[in-house]
């Protein structure tokens, strides 16, 4: 879950680099550099990871280039570089082998460095509407396109009841029609 | 002569003053002038900003609810139905859509929303509730009297 804990997290929307995964999936991680010390205890986890899990990782992800940099008397660091040019540096001082595996998994599946950002929405769509968004003309009669204004009929309020004159007019017309029908039947 | 005991009478301030003030200055980094550099000025403004942030969380929820209500009411009034009747009709038909979905449908899928208003109208006619009594039965809603 994303939170707005810090006032300085940069708010961003979800994006995917050129719709990665819709068709083909391209791993966005370009290279990973594991810097560690050969002696110091803080690098123990990363050294164990290199000894047991690194070859598996490298074989499973042939598109990622893995570099090892043994640096004496320095803390262990994982540096990840992405196809969009992003850098991410993870200080894995005193991390266990499992934690380093988890970090590498995260770096592998990310599309870039999202540190210091928060997601404004957890979804994104290019097509928010299938039926077409509502417009003031969605449920209006298309005869409006040809109407000429000022127009007496259209200018009347919608909830205006019929006037007495109009009702009498209608009654008269109905009466006339029924008379015509009767006379035509008789004939 | 060197007076070494005078130094002991100097009152020492807390060692954490720098870090305590740094916490405030970090939140005031985007202010202008003395508000960003002087602690006594910054603390007042930062406290106010935090209070606004706390109050704003409630206001945001209120604003969004108001917006959604407005969208739903506008949508169903266009089709000649009350908001309350729409809610009651959909509830009795077991269509439990929340305001968020209804508002999204009203804005983005107007024909689906019209279908929902038609269902609610049919229900009001069949059950005999609702404030608009002389509603015409909507076209295209076939219940065969089984809607109860």
Short mmCIF file of N, CA, C and O in Angstrom, two decimals, chain A residues 4 7-8 123 128-136 138-140, chain B residues 26-30 50 78-79 106-112 114:
data_model
loop_
_atom_site.label_atom_id
_atom_site.label_comp_id
_atom_site.label_asym_id
_atom_site.label_seq_id
_atom_site.Cartn_x
_atom_site.Cartn_y
_atom_site.Cartn_z
N UNK A 4 1.17 8.52 1.95
CA UNK A 4 1.74 9.85 1.76
C UNK A 4 2.48 10.24 3.01
O UNK A 4 2.32 11.32 3.55
N UNK A 7 6.24 14.32 3.21
CA UNK A 7 5.76 15.39 2.35
C UNK A 7 6.54 15.47 1.07
O UNK A 7 6.14 16.18 0.16
N UNK A 8 7.67 14.80 0.99
CA UNK A 8 8.51 14.99 -0.18
C UNK A 8 8.57 13.76 -1.07
O UNK A 8 9.44 13.65 -1.91
N UNK A 123 -4.09 2.10 -10.36
CA UNK A 123 -4.52 1.53 -11.64
C UNK A 123 -4.30 2.60 -12.69
O UNK A 123 -4.15 3.78 -12.41
N UNK A 128 -10.72 4.93 -20.48
CA UNK A 128 -11.60 4.88 -19.31
C UNK A 128 -13.05 4.63 -19.65
O UNK A 128 -13.82 4.26 -18.77
N UNK A 129 -13.44 4.82 -20.92
CA UNK A 129 -14.84 4.68 -21.27
C UNK A 129 -15.00 3.78 -22.48
O UNK A 129 -14.26 3.91 -23.45
N UNK A 130 -15.96 2.85 -22.42
CA UNK A 130 -16.23 1.98 -23.55
C UNK A 130 -17.40 2.52 -24.36
O UNK A 130 -17.40 2.52 -25.58
N UNK A 131 -18.42 3.01 -23.64
CA UNK A 131 -19.61 3.49 -24.35
C UNK A 131 -19.45 4.93 -24.77
O UNK A 131 -20.32 5.48 -25.41
N UNK A 132 -18.35 5.54 -24.42
CA UNK A 132 -18.20 6.96 -24.68
C UNK A 132 -18.61 7.74 -23.45
O UNK A 132 -19.65 7.49 -22.87
N UNK A 133 -17.78 8.70 -23.02
CA UNK A 133 -18.15 9.44 -21.80
C UNK A 133 -19.40 10.28 -22.01
O UNK A 133 -19.77 10.60 -23.14
N UNK A 134 -20.04 10.60 -20.89
CA UNK A 134 -21.29 11.37 -20.94
C UNK A 134 -21.00 12.76 -21.48
O UNK A 134 -20.03 13.40 -21.10
N UNK A 135 -21.85 13.20 -22.42
CA UNK A 135 -21.80 14.59 -22.88
C UNK A 135 -23.20 15.15 -22.69
O UNK A 135 -24.16 14.39 -22.54
N UNK A 136 -23.38 16.45 -22.74
CA UNK A 136 -24.74 16.98 -22.62
C UNK A 136 -25.65 16.53 -23.76
O UNK A 136 -26.87 16.68 -23.67
N UNK A 138 -25.63 13.33 -25.01
CA UNK A 138 -25.74 11.87 -25.06
C UNK A 138 -27.20 11.44 -25.14
O UNK A 138 -27.57 10.57 -25.91
N UNK A 139 -28.06 12.04 -24.29
CA UNK A 139 -29.45 11.61 -24.23
C UNK A 139 -30.38 12.68 -24.79
O UNK A 139 -31.54 12.78 -24.40
N UNK A 140 -29.87 13.49 -25.70
CA UNK A 140 -30.73 14.51 -26.32
C UNK A 140 -31.14 14.06 -27.70
O UNK A 140 -30.40 13.35 -28.38
N UNK B 26 13.39 20.31 7.86
CA UNK B 26 13.18 19.44 6.70
C UNK B 26 11.78 19.63 6.13
O UNK B 26 11.56 19.54 4.93
N UNK B 27 10.79 19.84 7.02
CA UNK B 27 9.43 20.02 6.56
C UNK B 27 9.21 21.41 5.98
O UNK B 27 8.23 21.65 5.29
N UNK B 28 10.13 22.35 6.30
CA UNK B 28 9.96 23.73 5.85
C UNK B 28 10.90 24.06 4.71
O UNK B 28 11.10 25.22 4.39
N UNK B 29 11.47 23.03 4.06
CA UNK B 29 12.51 23.28 3.06
C UNK B 29 12.00 24.06 1.87
O UNK B 29 12.77 24.75 1.22
N UNK B 30 10.69 23.97 1.57
CA UNK B 30 10.19 24.65 0.39
C UNK B 30 9.54 25.99 0.71
O UNK B 30 8.86 26.57 -0.11
N UNK B 50 0.89 21.24 9.33
CA UNK B 50 0.53 19.89 9.75
C UNK B 50 -0.92 19.81 10.16
O UNK B 50 -1.61 18.82 9.87
N UNK B 78 -31.61 13.27 -14.90
CA UNK B 78 -31.81 13.39 -16.35
C UNK B 78 -32.80 12.36 -16.86
O UNK B 78 -33.50 12.60 -17.84
N UNK B 79 -32.83 11.22 -16.19
CA UNK B 79 -33.76 10.18 -16.62
C UNK B 79 -35.05 10.21 -15.81
O UNK B 79 -35.83 9.28 -15.85
N UNK B 106 -22.06 6.68 -14.24
CA UNK B 106 -22.81 7.84 -14.72
C UNK B 106 -21.95 8.72 -15.61
O UNK B 106 -22.44 9.29 -16.59
N UNK B 107 -20.66 8.82 -15.27
CA UNK B 107 -19.79 9.71 -16.04
C UNK B 107 -19.24 9.03 -17.29
O UNK B 107 -19.14 9.65 -18.34
N UNK B 108 -18.83 7.75 -17.16
CA UNK B 108 -18.09 7.12 -18.25
C UNK B 108 -18.90 6.12 -19.06
O UNK B 108 -18.57 5.86 -20.21
N UNK B 109 -19.94 5.50 -18.46
CA UNK B 109 -20.75 4.51 -19.20
C UNK B 109 -22.21 4.94 -19.06
O UNK B 109 -22.97 4.35 -18.29
N UNK B 110 -22.62 6.00 -19.77
CA UNK B 110 -23.96 6.56 -19.51
C UNK B 110 -25.10 5.60 -19.86
O UNK B 110 -26.15 5.66 -19.22
N UNK B 111 -24.89 4.71 -20.85
CA UNK B 111 -25.97 3.81 -21.23
C UNK B 111 -26.17 2.74 -20.19
O UNK B 111 -27.30 2.32 -19.91
N UNK B 112 -25.08 2.25 -19.58
CA UNK B 112 -25.22 1.32 -18.47
C UNK B 112 -25.96 1.97 -17.32
O UNK B 112 -26.81 1.37 -16.66
N UNK B 114 -28.10 4.38 -17.54
CA UNK B 114 -29.51 4.49 -17.92
C UNK B 114 -30.22 3.17 -17.67
O UNK B 114 -31.36 3.14 -17.19
#
